[in-house]
mmCIF file of C-alpha atoms in Angstrom:
data_model
loop_
_atom_site.group_PDB
_atom_site.id
_atom_site.type_symbol
_atom_site.label_atom_id
_atom_site.label_comp_id
_atom_site.label_asym_id
_atom_site.label_seq_id
_atom_site.Cartn_x
_atom_site.Cartn_y
_atom_site.Cartn_z
ATOM 1 C CA MET A 33 132.020 98.110 103.627
ATOM 2 C CA SER A 34 129.318 98.354 100.998
ATOM 3 C CA THR A 35 129.634 95.746 98.272
ATOM 4 C CA GLN A 36 127.911 97.976 95.724
ATOM 5 C CA PRO A 37 129.694 101.172 94.672
ATOM 6 C CA ARG A 38 127.455 104.216 94.333
ATOM 7 C CA LEU A 39 127.479 106.016 91.007
ATOM 8 C CA LEU A 40 127.933 109.679 91.878
ATOM 9 C CA PRO A 41 125.901 112.386 90.110
ATOM 10 C CA TRP A 42 128.962 114.091 88.618
ATOM 11 C CA PRO A 43 131.772 112.973 86.291
ATOM 12 C CA ASP A 44 135.466 113.328 87.053
ATOM 13 C CA SER A 45 137.636 115.964 85.359
ATOM 14 C CA ALA A 46 138.061 113.683 82.327
ATOM 15 C CA GLY A 47 134.300 113.162 82.001
ATOM 16 C CA LYS A 48 134.415 109.589 83.332
ATOM 17 C CA ARG A 49 132.051 108.092 85.880
ATOM 18 C CA CYS A 50 132.812 108.541 89.588
ATOM 19 C CA TYR A 51 131.902 105.947 92.195
ATOM 20 C CA LEU A 52 131.798 106.000 95.975
ATOM 21 C CA VAL A 53 132.525 102.937 98.072
ATOM 22 C CA THR A 54 131.764 103.427 101.735
ATOM 23 C CA ASP A 55 131.176 101.374 104.852
ATOM 24 C CA ASP A 56 128.337 103.561 106.137
ATOM 25 C CA ASP A 57 124.641 103.408 105.313
ATOM 26 C CA GLY A 58 124.714 106.367 102.947
ATOM 27 C CA ASN A 59 125.292 108.800 105.768
ATOM 28 C CA SER A 60 128.837 109.913 105.021
ATOM 29 C CA ARG A 61 129.589 113.505 104.131
ATOM 30 C CA LEU A 62 130.163 112.583 100.472
ATOM 31 C CA SER A 63 126.961 110.498 100.339
ATOM 32 C CA ARG A 64 124.948 113.423 101.696
ATOM 33 C CA LEU A 65 126.616 115.778 99.207
ATOM 34 C CA ALA A 66 125.714 113.397 96.361
ATOM 35 C CA ASP A 67 122.095 113.330 97.606
ATOM 36 C CA GLU A 68 122.019 117.143 97.634
ATOM 37 C CA VAL A 69 123.497 117.368 94.127
ATOM 38 C CA GLU A 70 120.955 114.845 92.832
ATOM 39 C CA ALA A 71 118.112 116.882 94.344
ATOM 40 C CA LEU A 72 119.459 120.075 92.760
ATOM 41 C CA GLN A 73 119.889 118.382 89.372
ATOM 42 C CA LEU A 74 116.326 117.050 89.423
ATOM 43 C CA LYS A 75 114.942 120.423 90.506
ATOM 44 C CA ALA A 76 116.883 122.187 87.737
ATOM 45 C CA GLY A 77 115.564 119.685 85.193
ATOM 46 C CA ALA A 78 111.975 120.254 86.320
ATOM 47 C CA GLU A 79 112.401 124.030 86.116
ATOM 48 C CA LEU A 80 113.989 123.732 82.691
ATOM 49 C CA LEU A 81 111.088 121.609 81.494
ATOM 50 C CA GLY A 82 108.631 124.304 82.597
ATOM 51 C CA HIS A 83 110.731 126.939 80.845
ATOM 52 C CA ALA A 84 110.776 124.805 77.695
ATOM 53 C CA GLY A 85 106.972 124.673 77.670
ATOM 54 C CA ASP A 86 106.830 128.450 77.860
ATOM 55 C CA MET A 87 109.396 128.858 75.072
ATOM 56 C CA LEU A 88 107.655 126.440 72.747
ATOM 57 C CA GLY A 89 104.444 128.421 73.110
ATOM 58 C CA ASN A 90 106.233 131.619 72.080
ATOM 59 C CA HIS A 91 106.522 131.962 68.293
ATOM 60 C CA LYS A 92 109.107 134.739 68.626
ATOM 61 C CA VAL A 93 111.788 132.447 70.092
ATOM 62 C CA GLY A 94 114.856 132.298 67.857
ATOM 63 C CA THR A 95 116.813 129.320 66.586
ATOM 64 C CA GLY A 96 119.773 130.063 68.872
ATOM 65 C CA GLU A 97 117.524 130.065 71.922
ATOM 66 C CA LEU A 98 115.940 126.766 70.888
ATOM 67 C CA LYS A 99 119.353 125.163 70.316
ATOM 68 C CA PHE A 100 120.449 126.278 73.777
ATOM 69 C CA LEU A 101 117.196 124.871 75.193
ATOM 70 C CA VAL A 102 117.773 121.512 73.505
ATOM 71 C CA LYS A 103 121.351 121.331 74.803
ATOM 72 C CA SER A 104 120.182 122.189 78.317
ATOM 73 C CA LEU A 105 117.400 119.600 78.157
ATOM 74 C CA CYS A 106 119.920 116.981 76.985
ATOM 75 C CA ASP A 107 122.157 117.808 79.955
ATOM 76 C CA ALA A 108 119.210 117.577 82.353
ATOM 77 C CA LEU A 109 118.083 114.256 80.872
ATOM 78 C CA ARG A 110 121.642 112.898 81.132
ATOM 79 C CA ASP A 111 121.697 113.891 84.821
ATOM 80 C CA ALA A 112 118.288 112.324 85.475
ATOM 81 C CA LEU A 113 119.294 109.061 83.785
ATOM 82 C CA ARG A 114 122.513 108.915 85.820
ATOM 83 C CA ILE A 115 120.497 109.462 89.006
ATOM 84 C CA ALA A 116 117.998 106.761 88.025
ATOM 85 C CA GLU A 117 120.813 104.335 87.270
ATOM 86 C CA SER A 118 122.546 105.098 90.554
ATOM 87 C CA ARG A 119 119.370 104.705 92.586
ATOM 88 C CA GLY A 120 118.378 101.554 90.736
ATOM 89 C CA GLU A 121 121.725 99.959 91.516
ATOM 90 C CA ARG A 122 121.180 100.665 95.217
ATOM 91 C CA LEU A 123 117.762 98.982 95.408
ATOM 92 C CA PRO A 124 117.733 95.654 97.224
ATOM 93 C CA ALA A 125 117.721 92.665 94.892
ATOM 94 C CA ARG A 126 114.291 91.227 94.232
ATOM 95 C CA SER A 127 113.595 87.707 93.095
ATOM 96 C CA ALA A 128 111.959 87.229 89.705
ATOM 97 C CA CYS A 129 108.835 85.966 91.496
ATOM 98 C CA GLU A 130 108.249 89.139 93.504
ATOM 99 C CA SER A 131 105.965 91.748 92.034
ATOM 100 C CA PRO A 132 106.511 95.442 92.805
ATOM 101 C CA GLU A 133 102.989 95.717 94.249
ATOM 102 C CA ASP A 134 103.211 92.849 96.751
ATOM 103 C CA PRO A 135 106.602 91.298 97.510
ATOM 104 C CA ASP A 136 104.892 88.295 99.133
ATOM 105 C CA ASP A 137 103.134 87.316 95.886
ATOM 106 C CA GLY A 138 104.592 84.772 93.526
ATOM 107 C CA PRO A 139 105.157 81.464 95.275
ATOM 108 C CA VAL A 140 108.303 79.667 94.213
ATOM 109 C CA LEU A 141 108.068 76.064 93.065
ATOM 110 C CA GLU A 142 110.508 73.385 94.186
ATOM 111 C CA ASN A 143 112.714 73.861 91.095
ATOM 112 C CA GLY A 144 113.000 77.610 91.801
ATOM 113 C CA GLU A 145 110.602 78.739 89.070
ATOM 114 C CA CYS A 146 107.665 81.066 89.671
ATOM 115 C CA GLU A 147 104.079 79.908 89.358
#
């Protein structure tokens, strides 16, 4: 069984976070569904961002439309941050000495500190 629960891309009916604990390698039906929902959320956010650019260039857009745009962008950003958090929690742990560019860099001294 996985030791790290996966933060799912949707809240429960009370608006609280949902987690998945599974013994597979992310290949369960619910894991695949979560992957699909994340992809849809990110696609919707990207489309909304393009729409926002168009709206901001149009001086005839009303206040109500802009408020709806802001609310929708907030929702999309909330989704994207949840996805980033979930994916970040699933990354393998990296020592403080490893750099993202080259994991073999950063020799460790005898006391465990990085050079």
